[in-house]
Amino acid sequence: MMSSNIFPAFISQDQVSKIQASSKIEVNPFFEVPITPFFDVTSAIIFAFMMGISISWLRKHGKGEFSYGLIGEFNEIITKVLSTAIVPLLPFFIFGNFSKMAFTGSVFAVLSIFWKIFLCVIALHLLYISALFIINGVYTKKNPVVLIKNQIKGYLTAVGTQSSVATIPVNLECAKQNSVSKGIRDFVIPLGATVHMPGSMITITACTFTILTMYGMDHSYLLMLRYMAILGIAMVAAPGAPGGAVMSALPFLPVVGIPSEGELASLLITLYLTQDSFGTAANISGDTAISVGIDKIFNKHIVKNNDYKDGFNDEIINAKEI
């Protein structure tokens, strides 16, 4: 609603003309290292789902220790590569893209549009987070203002780190301050860091809509709904690292008519990364809000009915002592 009614007012034809004219100027790298991926992203997502569910099933039946250990070690390898090679180079990637836009003369036209878009996006983030805390606060009969106050530390940490995974320890502490039992917060917060990414969804959708509008491409409600539905699935596979969400979204850009490689995709990546901090903060804050409601659901419908009998219920009931 905001995108269709407010965003077009920020886009002038003069600015669009400058951006489109600059796209005709080619800037080629000194050299390229072509790397063919083992899988395309869609195949990788399906394979990851299949392996994850299968290994969980094996573990449930007392098998799959080797597979579980292998996947765990592979996860550590990927995390190490991200932390030591990919994440430190991201600022250089952003610098390079902005340098290219400066050379082609489009940087000021792009920024004059997108700084207003980003203010709207951050407002949407805050509205979404507030709504989650209010809904879960009312449901659990806790003061939403107090719940939000306890989350400020986690929000600011996410703004500084740009990583959902790096913010998990602080977010666990925020959930503890909101009286979420240890078992629930230890489950919901890490899981939410990889599957609950509303801030990233809002940002990617808003930036994509703006790019489509700027270049006079189709941006109908039906098309954007299809795009958001696909992104909802793709975000599950997004790594909890800076830029992970937008990189997972790239293969699905052709759904809205944007090539997954080229000028428009590069523009989307750059714009997303410049505000990734706030998207990450919205993601992890939403995780805490959801954990508050899930904690009550667990106590009310499972622990109370004695449907969970492996000792975890005692931990939940005595949450305030932990």
mmCIF file of C-alpha atoms in Angstrom:
data_model
loop_
_atom_site.group_PDB
_atom_site.id
_atom_site.type_symbol
_atom_site.label_atom_id
_atom_site.label_comp_id
_atom_site.label_asym_id
_atom_site.label_seq_id
_atom_site.Cartn_x
_atom_site.Cartn_y
_atom_site.Cartn_z
ATOM 1 C CA MET A 1 0.000 0.000 0.000
ATOM 2 C CA MET A 2 2.776 2.424 0.949
ATOM 3 C CA SER A 3 4.824 1.487 -2.121
ATOM 4 C CA SER A 4 2.032 2.126 -4.615
ATOM 5 C CA ASN A 5 0.697 5.307 -3.005
ATOM 6 C CA ILE A 6 3.797 7.054 -1.642
ATOM 7 C CA PHE A 7 6.910 5.836 -3.470
ATOM 8 C CA PRO A 8 5.931 7.153 -6.937
ATOM 9 C CA ALA A 9 5.813 10.668 -5.462
ATOM 10 C CA PHE A 10 9.546 10.410 -4.713
ATOM 11 C CA ILE A 11 10.445 9.567 -8.318
ATOM 12 C CA SER A 12 10.702 12.396 -10.828
ATOM 13 C CA GLN A 13 11.077 11.875 -14.554
ATOM 14 C CA ASP A 14 14.262 13.961 -14.598
ATOM 15 C CA GLN A 15 15.913 11.680 -12.056
ATOM 16 C CA VAL A 16 14.786 8.579 -13.939
ATOM 17 C CA SER A 17 16.188 9.971 -17.199
ATOM 18 C CA LYS A 18 19.600 10.520 -15.599
ATOM 19 C CA ILE A 19 19.641 6.993 -14.149
ATOM 20 C CA GLN A 20 18.574 5.374 -17.417
ATOM 21 C CA ALA A 21 21.114 7.400 -19.413
ATOM 22 C CA SER A 22 23.918 6.377 -17.064
ATOM 23 C CA SER A 23 23.075 2.691 -17.515
ATOM 24 C CA LYS A 24 24.254 2.975 -21.146
ATOM 25 C CA ILE A 25 27.785 3.827 -19.982
ATOM 26 C CA GLU A 26 29.794 0.632 -19.616
ATOM 27 C CA VAL A 27 32.401 0.232 -16.885
ATOM 28 C CA ASN A 28 34.281 -3.055 -17.224
ATOM 29 C CA PRO A 29 36.514 -4.650 -14.567
ATOM 30 C CA PHE A 30 40.245 -5.149 -15.146
ATOM 31 C CA PHE A 31 39.772 -8.912 -14.928
ATOM 32 C CA GLU A 32 37.116 -11.444 -14.013
ATOM 33 C CA VAL A 33 37.293 -14.903 -12.427
ATOM 34 C CA PRO A 34 34.284 -16.870 -13.711
ATOM 35 C CA ILE A 35 33.089 -19.432 -11.168
ATOM 36 C CA THR A 36 30.334 -21.823 -12.133
ATOM 37 C CA PRO A 37 28.217 -22.791 -9.089
ATOM 38 C CA PHE A 38 27.754 -26.457 -8.251
ATOM 39 C CA PHE A 39 23.999 -25.816 -7.949
ATOM 40 C CA ASP A 40 21.774 -22.954 -8.923
ATOM 41 C CA VAL A 41 20.146 -21.369 -5.879
ATOM 42 C CA THR A 42 16.727 -22.978 -6.388
ATOM 43 C CA SER A 43 18.254 -26.457 -6.577
ATOM 44 C CA ALA A 44 20.413 -25.708 -3.538
ATOM 45 C CA ILE A 45 17.378 -24.611 -1.492
ATOM 46 C CA ILE A 46 15.421 -27.763 -2.381
ATOM 47 C CA PHE A 47 18.480 -29.937 -1.654
ATOM 48 C CA ALA A 48 18.985 -28.207 1.710
ATOM 49 C CA PHE A 49 15.343 -28.749 2.691
ATOM 50 C CA MET A 50 15.519 -32.392 1.664
ATOM 51 C CA MET A 51 18.755 -33.052 3.552
ATOM 52 C CA GLY A 52 17.641 -31.171 6.657
ATOM 53 C CA ILE A 53 14.341 -33.020 6.949
ATOM 54 C CA SER A 54 15.948 -36.387 6.167
ATOM 55 C CA ILE A 55 18.756 -35.984 8.702
ATOM 56 C CA SER A 56 16.262 -34.867 11.354
ATOM 57 C CA TRP A 57 14.194 -37.975 10.636
ATOM 58 C CA LEU A 58 17.287 -40.190 10.942
ATOM 59 C CA ARG A 59 18.246 -38.549 14.236
ATOM 60 C CA LYS A 60 14.760 -39.118 15.571
ATOM 61 C CA HIS A 61 15.174 -42.843 14.906
ATOM 62 C CA GLY A 62 18.612 -43.046 16.473
ATOM 63 C CA LYS A 63 20.559 -42.954 13.209
ATOM 64 C CA GLY A 64 22.359 -40.425 11.047
ATOM 65 C CA GLU A 65 25.148 -39.472 13.473
ATOM 66 C CA PHE A 66 27.706 -39.349 10.648
ATOM 67 C CA SER A 67 25.443 -37.237 8.414
ATOM 68 C CA TYR A 68 24.602 -34.898 11.288
ATOM 69 C CA GLY A 69 28.274 -34.454 12.170
ATOM 70 C CA LEU A 70 29.237 -33.911 8.522
ATOM 71 C CA ILE A 71 26.586 -31.230 8.015
ATOM 72 C CA GLY A 72 27.558 -29.596 11.311
ATOM 73 C CA GLU A 73 31.207 -29.361 10.291
ATOM 74 C CA PHE A 74 30.228 -28.074 6.844
ATOM 75 C CA ASN A 75 28.184 -25.369 8.577
ATOM 76 C CA GLU A 76 31.258 -24.355 10.574
ATOM 77 C CA ILE A 77 33.293 -24.129 7.360
ATOM 78 C CA ILE A 78 30.719 -21.879 5.678
ATOM 79 C CA THR A 79 30.461 -19.699 8.786
ATOM 80 C CA LYS A 80 34.255 -19.319 8.851
ATOM 81 C CA VAL A 81 34.371 -18.381 5.160
ATOM 82 C CA LEU A 82 31.630 -15.795 5.667
ATOM 83 C CA SER A 83 33.261 -14.240 8.721
ATOM 84 C CA THR A 84 36.833 -14.118 7.360
ATOM 85 C CA ALA A 85 36.393 -13.536 3.621
ATOM 86 C CA ILE A 86 32.906 -12.493 2.537
ATOM 87 C CA VAL A 87 31.763 -10.090 5.266
ATOM 88 C CA PRO A 88 35.046 -8.077 5.443
ATOM 89 C CA LEU A 89 34.915 -7.537 1.665
ATOM 90 C CA LEU A 90 31.330 -6.259 1.584
ATOM 91 C CA PRO A 91 32.309 -2.614 2.246
ATOM 92 C CA PHE A 92 34.619 -2.760 -0.779
ATOM 93 C CA PHE A 93 31.778 -4.155 -2.887
ATOM 94 C CA ILE A 94 29.494 -1.290 -1.829
ATOM 95 C CA PHE A 95 32.299 1.233 -2.416
ATOM 96 C CA GLY A 96 32.904 -0.167 -5.896
ATOM 97 C CA ASN A 97 29.239 0.043 -6.873
ATOM 98 C CA PHE A 98 28.906 3.606 -5.608
ATOM 99 C CA SER A 99 32.128 4.526 -7.419
ATOM 100 C CA LYS A 100 30.651 3.106 -10.605
ATOM 101 C CA MET A 101 27.452 5.116 -10.116
ATOM 102 C CA ALA A 102 29.536 8.236 -9.459
ATOM 103 C CA PHE A 103 31.511 7.661 -12.662
ATOM 104 C CA THR A 104 28.349 7.210 -14.731
ATOM 105 C CA GLY A 105 26.720 10.245 -13.089
ATOM 106 C CA SER A 106 23.754 8.475 -11.508
ATOM 107 C CA VAL A 107 24.770 8.396 -7.852
ATOM 108 C CA PHE A 108 23.012 11.619 -6.800
ATOM 109 C CA ALA A 109 19.866 10.784 -8.765
ATOM 110 C CA VAL A 110 19.703 7.340 -7.136
ATOM 111 C CA LEU A 111 20.370 8.616 -3.621
ATOM 112 C CA SER A 112 17.886 11.480 -3.988
ATOM 113 C CA ILE A 113 15.190 8.846 -4.504
ATOM 114 C CA PHE A 114 16.273 6.096 -2.164
ATOM 115 C CA TRP A 115 17.009 8.066 0.994
ATOM 116 C CA LYS A 116 13.294 8.834 1.126
ATOM 117 C CA ILE A 117 12.459 5.205 0.389
ATOM 118 C CA PHE A 118 14.726 4.079 3.224
ATOM 119 C CA LEU A 119 12.996 6.380 5.718
ATOM 120 C CA CYS A 120 9.677 4.790 4.752
ATOM 121 C CA VAL A 121 11.192 1.305 4.990
ATOM 122 C CA ILE A 122 12.558 1.951 8.498
ATOM 123 C CA ALA A 123 9.132 3.298 9.507
ATOM 124 C CA LEU A 124 7.559 0.059 8.222
ATOM 125 C CA HIS A 125 10.120 -1.954 10.213
ATOM 126 C CA LEU A 126 9.240 -0.115 13.417
ATOM 127 C CA LEU A 127 5.511 -0.433 12.787
ATOM 128 C CA TYR A 128 5.842 -4.165 12.195
ATOM 129 C CA ILE A 129 7.947 -4.707 15.323
ATOM 130 C CA SER A 130 5.592 -2.600 17.438
ATOM 131 C CA ALA A 131 2.584 -4.522 16.153
ATOM 132 C CA LEU A 132 4.212 -7.850 17.045
ATOM 133 C CA PHE A 133 5.069 -6.712 20.567
ATOM 134 C CA ILE A 134 1.598 -5.230 21.105
ATOM 135 C CA ILE A 135 -0.190 -8.369 19.864
ATOM 136 C CA ASN A 136 1.984 -10.739 21.911
ATOM 137 C CA GLY A 137 1.960 -8.398 24.910
ATOM 138 C CA VAL A 138 -1.841 -8.247 24.932
ATOM 139 C CA TYR A 139 -2.073 -12.030 24.469
ATOM 140 C CA THR A 140 0.321 -12.747 27.349
ATOM 141 C CA LYS A 141 -0.970 -9.846 29.485
ATOM 142 C CA LYS A 142 2.458 -8.207 29.555
ATOM 143 C CA ASN A 143 3.126 -4.508 29.072
ATOM 144 C CA PRO A 144 4.167 -4.020 25.405
ATOM 145 C CA VAL A 145 6.147 -0.894 26.322
ATOM 146 C CA VAL A 146 8.263 -2.892 28.770
ATOM 147 C CA LEU A 147 8.734 -5.663 26.212
ATOM 148 C CA ILE A 148 9.951 -3.133 23.621
ATOM 149 C CA LYS A 149 12.218 -1.421 26.158
ATOM 150 C CA ASN A 150 13.882 -4.745 26.983
ATOM 151 C CA GLN A 151 14.532 -5.323 23.261
ATOM 152 C CA ILE A 152 16.430 -2.066 22.661
ATOM 153 C CA LYS A 153 19.818 -3.665 23.450
ATOM 154 C CA GLY A 154 19.215 -6.421 20.898
ATOM 155 C CA TYR A 155 18.014 -3.926 18.286
ATOM 156 C CA LEU A 156 21.100 -1.725 18.639
ATOM 157 C CA THR A 157 23.410 -4.757 18.585
ATOM 158 C CA ALA A 158 21.868 -5.894 15.295
ATOM 159 C CA VAL A 159 22.284 -2.395 13.849
ATOM 160 C CA GLY A 160 25.984 -2.582 14.712
ATOM 161 C CA THR A 161 26.719 -6.144 13.597
ATOM 162 C CA GLN A 162 24.378 -6.468 10.567
ATOM 163 C CA SER A 163 24.178 -10.178 11.441
ATOM 164 C CA SER A 164 21.233 -12.102 12.888
ATOM 165 C CA VAL A 165 23.526 -14.936 13.968
ATOM 166 C CA ALA A 166 26.002 -12.626 15.732
ATOM 167 C CA THR A 167 23.121 -11.017 17.636
ATOM 168 C CA ILE A 168 21.686 -14.313 18.971
ATOM 169 C CA PRO A 169 23.465 -14.169 22.393
ATOM 170 C CA VAL A 170 22.221 -10.631 23.066
ATOM 171 C CA ASN A 171 18.755 -11.472 21.765
ATOM 172 C CA LEU A 172 18.582 -14.466 24.111
ATOM 173 C CA GLU A 173 19.275 -12.094 26.991
ATOM 174 C CA CYS A 174 16.499 -9.761 25.786
ATOM 175 C CA ALA A 175 14.062 -12.693 25.668
ATOM 176 C CA LYS A 176 15.126 -13.673 29.195
ATOM 177 C CA GLN A 177 14.376 -10.139 30.423
ATOM 178 C CA ASN A 178 10.918 -10.522 28.862
ATOM 179 C CA SER A 179 10.417 -13.645 31.039
ATOM 180 C CA VAL A 180 10.593 -16.122 28.172
ATOM 181 C CA SER A 181 11.522 -19.551 29.527
ATOM 182 C CA LYS A 182 14.959 -20.913 28.727
ATOM 183 C CA GLY A 183 13.769 -23.841 26.604
ATOM 184 C CA ILE A 184 11.562 -21.665 24.419
ATOM 185 C CA ARG A 185 14.062 -18.840 23.933
ATOM 186 C CA ASP A 186 16.874 -21.299 23.163
ATOM 187 C CA PHE A 187 14.693 -22.793 20.422
ATOM 188 C CA VAL A 188 12.815 -19.812 18.975
ATOM 189 C CA ILE A 189 15.589 -17.190 18.863
ATOM 190 C CA PRO A 190 18.184 -19.222 16.879
ATOM 191 C CA LEU A 191 15.480 -20.644 14.603
ATOM 192 C CA GLY A 192 14.005 -17.204 13.982
ATOM 193 C CA ALA A 193 17.450 -15.870 13.006
ATOM 194 C CA THR A 194 17.269 -18.012 9.859
ATOM 195 C CA VAL A 195 13.571 -18.339 9.016
ATOM 196 C CA HIS A 196 11.908 -15.118 10.262
ATOM 197 C CA MET A 197 13.161 -12.182 8.176
ATOM 198 C CA PRO A 198 10.372 -9.595 7.902
ATOM 199 C CA GLY A 199 12.798 -6.657 7.866
ATOM 200 C CA SER A 200 14.661 -8.140 4.914
ATOM 201 C CA MET A 201 11.397 -8.911 3.117
ATOM 202 C CA ILE A 202 10.130 -5.349 3.573
ATOM 203 C CA THR A 203 13.392 -3.849 2.320
ATOM 204 C CA ILE A 204 13.838 -6.136 -0.688
ATOM 205 C CA THR A 205 10.224 -5.702 -1.760
ATOM 206 C CA ALA A 206 10.352 -1.905 -1.383
ATOM 207 C CA CYS A 207 13.648 -1.580 -3.301
ATOM 208 C CA THR A 208 12.431 -3.921 -6.045
ATOM 209 C CA PHE A 209 9.152 -2.010 -6.399
ATOM 210 C CA THR A 210 11.048 1.278 -6.660
ATOM 211 C CA ILE A 211 13.423 -0.057 -9.329
ATOM 212 C CA LEU A 212 10.488 -1.426 -11.340
ATOM 213 C CA THR A 213 8.742 1.950 -11.110
ATOM 214 C CA MET A 214 11.881 3.863 -12.086
ATOM 215 C CA TYR A 215 12.389 1.793 -15.218
ATOM 216 C CA GLY A 216 8.714 1.713 -16.207
ATOM 217 C CA MET A 217 8.387 -2.052 -15.676
ATOM 218 C CA ASP A 218 5.329 -3.978 -14.510
ATOM 219 C CA HIS A 219 4.756 -3.647 -10.741
ATOM 220 C CA SER A 220 1.144 -4.767 -10.337
ATOM 221 C CA TYR A 221 -0.235 -6.109 -7.052
ATOM 222 C CA LEU A 222 -0.552 -9.641 -8.409
ATOM 223 C CA LEU A 223 3.052 -9.669 -9.623
ATOM 224 C CA MET A 224 4.395 -8.348 -6.322
ATOM 225 C CA LEU A 225 2.309 -10.860 -4.358
ATOM 226 C CA ARG A 226 3.850 -13.686 -6.385
ATOM 227 C CA TYR A 227 7.280 -12.217 -5.754
ATOM 228 C CA MET A 228 6.713 -11.926 -1.998
ATOM 229 C CA ALA A 229 5.360 -15.476 -1.771
ATOM 230 C CA ILE A 230 8.495 -16.838 -3.441
ATOM 231 C CA LEU A 231 10.759 -14.662 -1.286
ATOM 232 C CA GLY A 232 9.021 -16.005 1.818
ATOM 233 C CA ILE A 233 10.338 -19.445 0.924
ATOM 234 C CA ALA A 234 13.741 -18.237 -0.284
ATOM 235 C CA MET A 235 14.424 -16.354 2.962
ATOM 236 C CA VAL A 236 14.429 -19.653 4.874
ATOM 237 C CA ALA A 237 17.695 -20.484 3.097
ATOM 238 C CA ALA A 238 19.243 -17.041 3.657
ATOM 239 C CA PRO A 239 22.381 -17.129 5.822
ATOM 240 C CA GLY A 240 22.336 -14.929 8.921
ATOM 241 C CA ALA A 241 25.160 -12.771 7.569
ATOM 242 C CA PRO A 242 25.216 -9.260 6.056
ATOM 243 C CA GLY A 243 23.603 -9.339 2.623
ATOM 244 C CA GLY A 244 22.509 -12.969 2.961
ATOM 245 C CA ALA A 245 18.850 -12.206 2.313
ATOM 246 C CA VAL A 246 19.333 -10.217 -0.889
ATOM 247 C CA MET A 247 21.747 -12.809 -2.285
ATOM 248 C CA SER A 248 19.118 -15.510 -1.682
ATOM 249 C CA ALA A 249 16.555 -13.328 -3.445
ATOM 250 C CA LEU A 250 18.616 -12.732 -6.607
ATOM 251 C CA PRO A 251 17.616 -15.924 -8.486
ATOM 252 C CA PHE A 252 13.951 -14.965 -8.140
ATOM 253 C CA LEU A 253 14.259 -11.455 -9.601
ATOM 254 C CA PRO A 254 13.216 -12.729 -13.077
ATOM 255 C CA VAL A 255 9.755 -13.297 -11.570
ATOM 256 C CA VAL A 256 9.290 -9.517 -11.706
ATOM 257 C CA GLY A 257 11.220 -9.086 -14.933
ATOM 258 C CA ILE A 258 14.613 -8.114 -13.460
ATOM 259 C CA PRO A 259 17.620 -10.174 -14.630
ATOM 260 C CA SER A 260 19.431 -11.876 -11.748
ATOM 261 C CA GLU A 261 22.696 -10.438 -13.109
ATOM 262 C CA GLY A 262 23.463 -7.006 -14.484
ATOM 263 C CA GLU A 263 22.918 -3.346 -13.674
ATOM 264 C CA LEU A 264 19.552 -3.622 -11.916
ATOM 265 C CA ALA A 265 20.562 -6.586 -9.763
ATOM 266 C CA SER A 266 23.771 -4.784 -8.778
ATOM 267 C CA LEU A 267 21.755 -1.687 -7.874
ATOM 268 C CA LEU A 268 19.410 -3.754 -5.699
ATOM 269 C CA ILE A 269 22.313 -5.406 -3.858
ATOM 270 C CA THR A 270 24.034 -2.089 -3.200
ATOM 271 C CA LEU A 271 20.902 -0.357 -1.956
ATOM 272 C CA TYR A 272 19.981 -3.287 0.254
ATOM 273 C CA LEU A 273 23.420 -3.524 1.844
ATOM 274 C CA THR A 274 23.489 0.181 2.690
ATOM 275 C CA GLN A 275 20.588 -0.276 5.121
ATOM 276 C CA ASP A 276 20.963 -3.972 6.026
ATOM 277 C CA SER A 277 21.562 -3.009 9.661
ATOM 278 C CA PHE A 278 17.980 -1.855 10.168
ATOM 279 C CA GLY A 279 16.515 -4.860 8.366
ATOM 280 C CA THR A 280 18.526 -7.200 10.597
ATOM 281 C CA ALA A 281 17.384 -5.305 13.694
ATOM 282 C CA ALA A 282 13.745 -5.729 12.630
ATOM 283 C CA ASN A 283 14.314 -9.451 12.018
ATOM 284 C CA ILE A 284 15.748 -10.252 15.433
ATOM 285 C CA SER A 285 13.338 -7.976 17.321
ATOM 286 C CA GLY A 286 10.438 -9.825 15.738
ATOM 287 C CA ASP A 287 11.960 -13.107 16.948
ATOM 288 C CA THR A 288 11.830 -11.917 20.562
ATOM 289 C CA ALA A 289 8.231 -10.737 20.218
ATOM 290 C CA ILE A 290 7.168 -14.108 18.777
ATOM 291 C CA SER A 291 9.005 -16.015 21.529
ATOM 292 C CA VAL A 292 6.886 -14.196 24.136
ATOM 293 C CA GLY A 293 3.654 -15.498 22.582
ATOM 294 C CA ILE A 294 5.006 -18.993 21.904
ATOM 295 C CA ASP A 295 6.101 -19.279 25.520
ATOM 296 C CA LYS A 296 2.526 -18.797 26.709
ATOM 297 C CA ILE A 297 1.126 -21.155 24.066
ATOM 298 C CA PHE A 298 3.564 -23.841 25.182
ATOM 299 C CA ASN A 299 2.721 -23.440 28.860
ATOM 300 C CA LYS A 300 -1.010 -23.212 28.249
ATOM 301 C CA HIS A 301 -1.587 -25.982 25.729
ATOM 302 C CA ILE A 302 1.317 -28.406 26.224
ATOM 303 C CA VAL A 303 2.809 -28.172 29.716
ATOM 304 C CA LYS A 304 -0.582 -27.668 31.382
ATOM 305 C CA ASN A 305 -2.044 -30.699 29.602
ATOM 306 C CA ASN A 306 1.009 -32.835 30.451
ATOM 307 C CA ASP A 307 1.652 -33.442 26.763
ATOM 308 C CA TYR A 308 5.377 -32.908 27.103
ATOM 309 C CA LYS A 309 7.015 -35.291 29.560
ATOM 310 C CA ASP A 310 10.749 -35.370 29.015
ATOM 311 C CA GLY A 311 11.617 -32.997 31.840
ATOM 312 C CA PHE A 312 11.559 -29.912 29.660
ATOM 313 C CA ASN A 313 8.252 -28.858 31.217
ATOM 314 C CA ASP A 314 9.882 -28.479 34.643
ATOM 315 C CA GLU A 315 12.390 -26.136 33.075
ATOM 316 C CA ILE A 316 9.572 -24.091 31.530
ATOM 317 C CA ILE A 317 7.527 -23.891 34.726
ATOM 318 C CA ASN A 318 10.557 -22.713 36.714
ATOM 319 C CA ALA A 319 11.640 -20.233 34.005
ATOM 320 C CA LYS A 320 11.846 -17.269 36.338
ATOM 321 C CA GLU A 321 14.424 -19.061 38.479
ATOM 322 C CA ILE A 322 16.720 -19.716 35.515
#
